[in-house]
Short mmCIF file of C-alpha atoms and ligand atoms in Angstrom, two decimals:
data_model
loop_
_atom_site.label_atom_id
_atom_site.label_comp_id
_atom_site.label_asym_id
_atom_site.label_seq_id
_atom_site.Cartn_x
_atom_site.Cartn_y
_atom_site.Cartn_z
CA MET I 1 21.20 -194.48 -61.49
CA GLN I 2 18.25 -196.43 -62.79
CA ARG I 3 14.69 -195.18 -62.25
CA HIS I 4 13.80 -197.98 -59.82
CA LEU I 5 15.71 -199.77 -57.05
CA ILE I 6 14.87 -203.46 -57.36
CA SER I 7 18.15 -205.25 -56.70
CA ALA I 8 21.50 -204.40 -55.13
CA ALA I 9 23.03 -206.05 -58.19
CA ASP I 10 21.69 -203.20 -60.37
CA LEU I 11 23.94 -200.65 -58.64
CA THR I 12 27.35 -199.75 -60.04
CA ARG I 13 30.18 -198.90 -57.67
CA ASP I 14 29.69 -195.20 -58.42
CA ASP I 15 25.91 -195.39 -57.84
CA ALA I 16 26.50 -197.09 -54.50
CA VAL I 17 29.18 -194.63 -53.35
CA LEU I 18 26.93 -191.72 -54.40
CA ILE I 19 24.08 -193.15 -52.27
CA LEU I 20 26.42 -193.62 -49.27
CA ASP I 21 27.80 -190.08 -49.63
CA THR I 22 24.31 -188.61 -50.01
CA ALA I 23 23.23 -190.54 -46.91
CA GLU I 24 26.07 -188.85 -44.96
CA GLU I 25 24.57 -185.48 -45.97
CA MET I 26 21.12 -186.69 -44.93
CA ALA I 27 22.47 -187.87 -41.57
CA ARG I 28 23.37 -184.26 -40.76
CA VAL I 29 19.68 -183.40 -40.98
CA ALA I 30 19.04 -185.83 -38.14
CA ASP I 31 21.44 -183.80 -35.99
CA ARG I 32 19.41 -180.62 -36.47
CA PRO I 33 16.68 -179.49 -34.08
CA ILE I 34 14.18 -179.52 -36.99
CA LYS I 35 14.74 -182.77 -38.85
CA LYS I 36 13.06 -181.84 -42.11
CA LEU I 37 13.95 -180.89 -45.69
CA PRO I 38 11.47 -179.53 -48.25
CA THR I 39 12.92 -181.68 -51.07
CA LEU I 40 9.91 -183.92 -51.82
CA ARG I 41 7.13 -181.45 -50.98
CA GLY I 42 4.07 -182.21 -53.11
CA ARG I 43 5.26 -185.73 -53.99
CA THR I 44 3.22 -188.73 -52.92
CA ILE I 45 4.82 -191.97 -51.79
CA VAL I 46 2.94 -195.18 -50.99
CA ASN I 47 4.36 -197.78 -48.62
CA LEU I 48 2.86 -201.04 -49.86
CA PHE I 49 3.56 -203.75 -47.28
CA PHE I 50 2.27 -207.25 -47.99
CA GLU I 51 4.61 -208.80 -45.41
CA ASP I 52 5.29 -208.00 -41.76
CA SER I 53 7.88 -205.39 -40.99
CA THR I 54 8.91 -203.18 -38.09
CA ARG I 55 12.21 -201.48 -38.87
CA THR I 56 11.96 -201.18 -42.64
CA ARG I 57 8.43 -199.80 -42.64
CA ILE I 58 9.01 -197.24 -39.90
CA SER I 59 12.32 -196.26 -41.41
CA PHE I 60 10.90 -195.60 -44.88
CA GLU I 61 8.07 -193.60 -43.35
CA ALA I 62 10.47 -191.50 -41.28
CA ALA I 63 12.67 -190.91 -44.35
CA GLU I 64 9.71 -189.85 -46.49
CA LYS I 65 8.39 -187.48 -43.82
CA ARG I 66 11.83 -185.93 -43.28
CA LEU I 67 11.85 -185.13 -46.99
CA SER I 68 8.34 -183.59 -46.70
CA ALA I 69 6.63 -186.11 -49.01
CA ASP I 70 2.94 -186.97 -48.63
CA VAL I 71 2.88 -190.52 -47.28
CA ILE I 72 0.22 -193.19 -47.72
CA ASN I 73 0.64 -196.40 -45.73
CA PHE I 74 -0.91 -199.55 -47.06
CA SER I 75 -0.69 -202.94 -45.41
CA ALA I 76 -2.26 -206.00 -47.00
CA LYS I 77 -4.06 -206.92 -43.80
CA GLY I 78 -7.22 -204.85 -43.63
CA SER I 79 -7.12 -203.95 -47.36
CA SER I 80 -8.93 -205.42 -50.37
CA VAL I 81 -5.96 -207.76 -50.88
CA SER I 82 -7.45 -209.96 -48.16
CA LYS I 83 -10.62 -210.02 -50.32
CA GLY I 84 -8.60 -211.50 -53.19
CA GLU I 85 -7.54 -208.39 -55.11
CA SER I 86 -4.52 -208.88 -57.39
CA LEU I 87 -1.27 -206.89 -57.40
CA LYS I 88 -2.31 -205.47 -60.78
CA ASP I 89 -5.60 -204.06 -59.49
CA THR I 90 -3.91 -202.70 -56.38
CA ALA I 91 -1.27 -201.06 -58.59
CA GLN I 92 -3.85 -199.50 -60.87
CA THR I 93 -5.67 -198.05 -57.87
CA LEU I 94 -2.42 -196.39 -56.79
CA GLU I 95 -1.79 -195.12 -60.31
CA ALA I 96 -5.25 -193.55 -60.36
CA MET I 97 -4.26 -191.62 -57.25
CA GLY I 98 -1.16 -190.28 -58.96
CA VAL I 99 1.58 -191.65 -56.72
CA ASP I 100 5.20 -190.76 -57.51
CA ALA I 101 6.90 -193.69 -55.80
CA VAL I 102 5.91 -197.07 -54.43
CA VAL I 103 7.91 -198.75 -51.68
CA ILE I 104 6.94 -202.41 -51.80
CA ARG I 105 7.56 -205.41 -49.54
CA HIS I 106 6.11 -208.67 -50.78
CA GLY I 107 6.38 -212.37 -49.93
CA ALA I 108 6.83 -213.30 -53.58
CA SER I 109 10.34 -212.95 -55.02
CA GLY I 110 10.02 -210.80 -58.15
CA ALA I 111 6.89 -208.83 -57.17
CA PRO I 112 8.69 -205.42 -57.20
CA TYR I 113 10.28 -206.25 -60.58
CA ARG I 114 6.83 -207.11 -61.94
CA LEU I 115 5.41 -203.85 -60.62
CA ALA I 116 8.23 -201.79 -62.13
CA ASN I 117 8.16 -203.45 -65.54
CA SER I 118 4.49 -204.24 -66.08
CA GLY I 119 3.33 -200.88 -67.38
CA TRP I 120 0.63 -200.88 -64.68
CA ILE I 121 2.10 -197.80 -63.02
CA ASP I 122 4.38 -194.94 -63.87
CA ALA I 123 5.86 -194.47 -60.39
CA ALA I 124 9.40 -195.25 -59.25
CA VAL I 125 9.49 -198.62 -57.49
CA ILE I 126 11.69 -199.32 -54.47
CA ASN I 127 12.06 -202.87 -53.25
CA ALA I 128 11.75 -203.09 -49.45
CA GLY I 129 12.24 -206.89 -49.47
CA ASP I 130 10.77 -209.51 -51.81
CA GLY I 131 10.58 -213.13 -50.66
CA THR I 132 14.05 -214.63 -50.40
CA HIS I 133 15.34 -212.49 -53.26
CA GLN I 134 16.52 -208.93 -52.52
CA HIS I 135 16.46 -206.12 -49.96
CA PRO I 136 18.70 -203.47 -51.51
CA THR I 137 18.21 -200.64 -48.98
CA GLN I 138 19.21 -203.05 -46.19
CA ALA I 139 22.47 -203.83 -47.99
CA LEU I 140 23.07 -200.10 -48.49
CA LEU I 141 22.51 -199.28 -44.83
CA ASP I 142 24.78 -202.16 -43.86
CA ALA I 143 27.53 -200.89 -46.17
CA PHE I 144 27.02 -197.38 -44.76
CA THR I 145 27.39 -198.71 -41.21
CA MET I 146 30.57 -200.62 -42.17
CA ARG I 147 32.09 -197.62 -43.92
CA ARG I 148 31.43 -195.35 -40.95
CA ARG I 149 32.72 -197.82 -38.36
CA LEU I 150 35.70 -199.21 -40.29
CA ILE I 151 36.86 -196.10 -42.17
CA GLY I 152 35.17 -193.12 -40.51
CA ARG I 153 32.39 -190.65 -41.17
CA ASP I 154 34.42 -188.01 -43.02
CA ALA I 155 37.33 -190.22 -44.07
CA GLY I 156 34.83 -192.58 -45.69
CA LEU I 157 33.37 -190.03 -48.13
CA GLY I 158 33.96 -191.14 -51.72
CA GLN I 159 35.38 -194.47 -50.50
CA ASP I 160 34.21 -198.01 -51.13
CA LEU I 161 34.96 -201.06 -48.94
CA SER I 162 37.94 -202.41 -50.90
CA GLY I 163 39.81 -205.16 -49.11
CA ARG I 164 37.48 -205.35 -46.10
CA ARG I 165 36.54 -208.85 -45.02
CA ILE I 166 32.92 -209.49 -44.13
CA THR I 167 31.46 -212.76 -42.80
CA VAL I 168 27.72 -213.39 -43.11
CA VAL I 169 26.44 -216.15 -40.81
CA GLY I 170 23.25 -218.19 -40.61
CA ASP I 171 20.16 -218.86 -42.68
CA VAL I 172 21.58 -217.75 -46.02
CA LEU I 173 19.09 -219.94 -47.90
CA HIS I 174 16.07 -217.84 -46.94
CA SER I 175 17.83 -214.50 -46.61
CA ARG I 176 17.30 -211.62 -49.02
CA VAL I 177 19.63 -209.65 -46.73
CA ALA I 178 22.47 -212.10 -47.46
CA ARG I 179 21.86 -212.03 -51.23
CA SER I 180 21.74 -208.23 -51.35
CA ASN I 181 24.82 -207.90 -49.19
CA VAL I 182 26.86 -210.33 -51.27
CA ASP I 183 26.01 -208.35 -54.43
CA LEU I 184 26.63 -204.91 -53.01
CA LEU I 185 29.73 -205.75 -50.96
CA HIS I 186 31.30 -207.37 -54.01
CA THR I 187 30.55 -204.24 -56.08
CA LEU I 188 32.17 -202.18 -53.31
CA GLY I 189 35.34 -204.30 -53.37
CA ALA I 190 34.87 -206.24 -50.11
CA GLU I 191 35.56 -209.96 -49.68
CA VAL I 192 32.56 -211.87 -48.38
CA THR I 193 32.49 -215.27 -46.68
CA LEU I 194 29.18 -217.00 -46.02
CA VAL I 195 29.04 -219.37 -43.05
CA ALA I 196 26.05 -221.67 -42.62
CA PRO I 197 25.12 -225.28 -42.03
CA PRO I 198 25.22 -227.13 -45.39
CA THR I 199 21.40 -227.38 -45.39
CA LEU I 200 21.04 -223.59 -45.28
CA VAL I 201 23.42 -222.84 -48.16
CA PRO I 202 21.51 -222.16 -51.42
CA VAL I 203 21.96 -224.32 -54.51
CA GLY I 204 24.11 -222.46 -57.04
CA VAL I 205 26.05 -220.50 -54.41
CA GLU I 206 29.27 -221.32 -56.29
CA THR I 207 28.21 -218.73 -58.89
CA TRP I 208 27.94 -215.99 -56.22
CA PRO I 209 30.92 -213.65 -55.80
CA CYS I 210 31.89 -214.96 -52.34
CA GLU I 211 33.46 -217.82 -50.38
CA VAL I 212 31.51 -220.41 -48.40
CA SER I 213 32.61 -222.01 -45.12
CA TYR I 214 30.92 -224.33 -42.63
CA ASP I 215 33.21 -223.40 -39.77
CA LEU I 216 32.52 -220.15 -37.94
CA ASP I 217 35.41 -220.31 -35.45
CA SER I 218 38.10 -220.36 -38.12
CA THR I 219 36.68 -217.37 -40.06
CA LEU I 220 36.12 -215.03 -37.11
CA PRO I 221 39.78 -214.05 -36.47
CA LYS I 222 40.07 -212.84 -40.07
CA CYS I 223 37.07 -210.55 -40.44
CA ASP I 224 36.35 -206.83 -40.12
CA ALA I 225 32.62 -207.35 -39.65
CA VAL I 226 30.45 -210.34 -38.87
CA MET I 227 26.78 -210.18 -39.83
CA MET I 228 24.41 -212.55 -38.02
CA LEU I 229 21.19 -213.62 -39.75
CA ARG I 230 17.92 -214.71 -38.18
CA VAL I 231 16.74 -218.26 -38.82
CA GLN I 232 13.62 -217.58 -40.92
CA ARG I 233 11.20 -220.15 -39.56
CA GLU I 234 8.27 -218.60 -41.45
CA ARG I 235 9.91 -219.54 -44.75
CA MET I 236 10.85 -223.09 -43.73
CA ASN I 237 8.80 -226.09 -44.72
CA ALA I 238 11.21 -228.72 -43.40
CA ALA I 239 13.71 -229.32 -40.60
CA PHE I 240 17.04 -227.81 -41.64
CA PHE I 241 18.96 -228.61 -38.42
CA PRO I 242 18.43 -231.07 -35.54
CA THR I 243 17.62 -228.70 -32.67
CA GLU I 244 17.88 -224.99 -31.87
CA ARG I 245 20.51 -225.80 -29.26
CA GLU I 246 22.61 -227.60 -31.85
CA TYR I 247 22.28 -224.64 -34.24
CA SER I 248 23.31 -222.09 -31.58
CA ARG I 249 26.25 -224.22 -30.47
CA ARG I 250 27.74 -224.28 -33.96
CA TYR I 251 26.51 -221.08 -35.61
CA GLY I 252 25.40 -218.77 -32.80
CA LEU I 253 27.54 -215.84 -31.67
CA ASP I 254 28.24 -215.76 -27.93
CA GLY I 255 30.77 -213.86 -25.84
CA ASP I 256 33.51 -216.49 -26.24
CA ARG I 257 33.20 -216.51 -30.01
CA MET I 258 33.05 -212.71 -30.16
CA ALA I 259 36.42 -212.65 -28.34
CA ARG I 260 37.96 -214.35 -31.39
CA LEU I 261 37.23 -211.32 -33.57
CA PRO I 262 39.97 -208.78 -34.21
CA GLU I 263 39.68 -205.83 -31.84
CA HIS I 264 38.35 -203.39 -34.44
CA ALA I 265 35.73 -205.78 -35.86
CA ILE I 266 32.00 -205.09 -35.51
CA VAL I 267 29.00 -207.37 -35.02
CA MET I 268 25.99 -206.61 -37.23
CA HIS I 269 22.39 -207.83 -37.33
CA PRO I 270 19.58 -206.58 -39.60
CA GLY I 271 16.91 -207.36 -36.96
CA PRO I 272 14.67 -208.80 -35.77
CA MET I 273 17.14 -210.60 -33.45
CA VAL I 274 16.20 -213.86 -31.79
CA ARG I 275 18.26 -213.61 -28.63
CA GLY I 276 19.60 -216.96 -27.51
CA MET I 277 19.39 -218.41 -31.03
CA GLU I 278 21.79 -216.75 -33.51
CA ILE I 279 23.10 -214.18 -31.01
CA THR I 280 23.30 -214.11 -27.20
CA ALA I 281 21.97 -211.16 -25.20
CA GLU I 282 25.56 -210.45 -24.07
CA VAL I 283 26.68 -209.94 -27.67
CA ALA I 284 23.50 -208.13 -28.78
CA ASP I 285 23.91 -205.60 -25.96
CA SER I 286 27.67 -205.13 -26.34
CA ASP I 287 29.31 -201.98 -27.74
CA ARG I 288 30.52 -203.93 -30.74
CA CYS I 289 27.00 -204.75 -31.91
CA THR I 290 25.71 -202.15 -34.38
CA ALA I 291 22.07 -203.36 -34.64
CA VAL I 292 20.55 -200.12 -33.29
CA GLU I 293 22.97 -197.95 -35.26
CA GLN I 294 21.96 -199.85 -38.41
CA VAL I 295 18.34 -198.81 -37.82
CA ALA I 296 19.30 -195.14 -37.46
CA ASN I 297 21.48 -195.37 -40.56
CA GLY I 298 18.54 -196.91 -42.43
CA VAL I 299 16.66 -193.60 -42.29
CA SER I 300 19.59 -191.70 -43.84
CA ILE I 301 20.03 -194.33 -46.55
CA ARG I 302 16.34 -194.33 -47.45
CA MET I 303 16.30 -190.53 -47.55
CA ALA I 304 19.27 -190.68 -49.95
CA VAL I 305 17.62 -193.28 -52.19
CA LEU I 306 14.32 -191.38 -52.34
CA TYR I 307 16.11 -188.13 -52.99
CA LEU I 308 18.22 -189.58 -55.80
CA LEU I 309 15.30 -191.40 -57.44
CA LEU I 310 12.77 -188.56 -57.12
CA GLY I 311 14.58 -185.43 -56.16
CA GLY I 312 16.64 -184.33 -59.08
CA ASN I 313 19.97 -182.68 -59.56
CA GLU I 314 20.33 -180.10 -56.84
CA PRO I 315 22.66 -180.80 -53.91
CA ALA I 316 20.87 -182.93 -51.33
CA VAL I 317 21.31 -180.49 -48.48
CA THR I 318 22.11 -176.83 -48.86
CA HIS I 319 23.95 -175.52 -45.86
CA SER I 320 26.74 -173.05 -45.50
CA ARG I 321 30.11 -174.13 -44.11
CA THR I 322 29.56 -171.99 -41.02
CA GLU I 323 26.29 -173.76 -40.27
CA GLU I 324 28.12 -177.07 -40.30
CA LYS I 325 30.44 -176.05 -37.49
C1 LIG P 401 15.14 -208.68 -42.58
C2 LIG P 401 14.10 -208.92 -43.64
O1 LIG P 401 12.92 -208.63 -43.46
O2 LIG P 401 14.51 -209.37 -44.68
N1 LIG P 401 14.84 -207.69 -41.66
C3 LIG P 401 14.88 -206.36 -41.99
O3 LIG P 401 14.45 -205.94 -43.03
N2 LIG P 401 15.43 -205.53 -41.11
C4 LIG P 401 15.68 -209.93 -41.99
C5 LIG P 401 14.76 -210.85 -41.22
O4 LIG P 401 13.54 -210.79 -41.29
O5 LIG P 401 15.33 -211.70 -40.51
#
């Protein structure tokens, strides 16, 4: 594994499977009455959030605390960033405090890469979402959720997602979740189809390792998982479709469309969901929708990533076989 986690494309198949397997170990900690490991005691981790976040921020914080790290939360609002301070000066302030890892979310694609490769800091850098570029821990938690649901918790250990068919639907153009998932799912052997209106398909998509379709109804009967994306209005500076109603009619997932999926197939969403737009409440609240499970899995994945980047070579969790039973 590399020292930083900037892009899902940096992970080899073996790296990715190791993270998923380690996350399974970490998930067992969540089943214990005391959900804590001493692994990162004495290490300091900063959560540097320049963009809004609910799930990702809380999830990283929970993961860090479960590993006993000292946690510093920084959000751009209310900090000197709103007074015009640069990323470099912010980074050097963190370096002066001796942080061991920085979890960064930033509106600018490439900000985590810059932080990791600038020489400004010595800490490990973990990308928690940069602009429209990458969100590698989201792709990992999505792959973890798919492996558990489609293969099984124990049966999945050591396995990738070879031959599984995943459809990603919606605002691909603005989605770091879609980009990260295409990279990671391809590395794990899955076949990905993107479905979006032509205006929300990125230029250059033909170089991505996936198929593209404009017709949701014909792809649904062939997939093992369908991942719905939010329409990212905050990143749009033009009209990409006529009306919301028109978008939902063609690209939204409702009960009738969900019925076209094979029986075993799951419905995924990274959150935040806009009910009535890309997904109806009926689908969001159905047993097939894994949105809440994805959030829980996010904590295990982030524990695994932090452990592997900072923790070292010992087994992630030491427990005797009898304790497991
Ligand atoms: C996504 C993000 O921020 O990229 N959400 C998340 O991390 N769970 C997707 C989105 O904002 O729609």
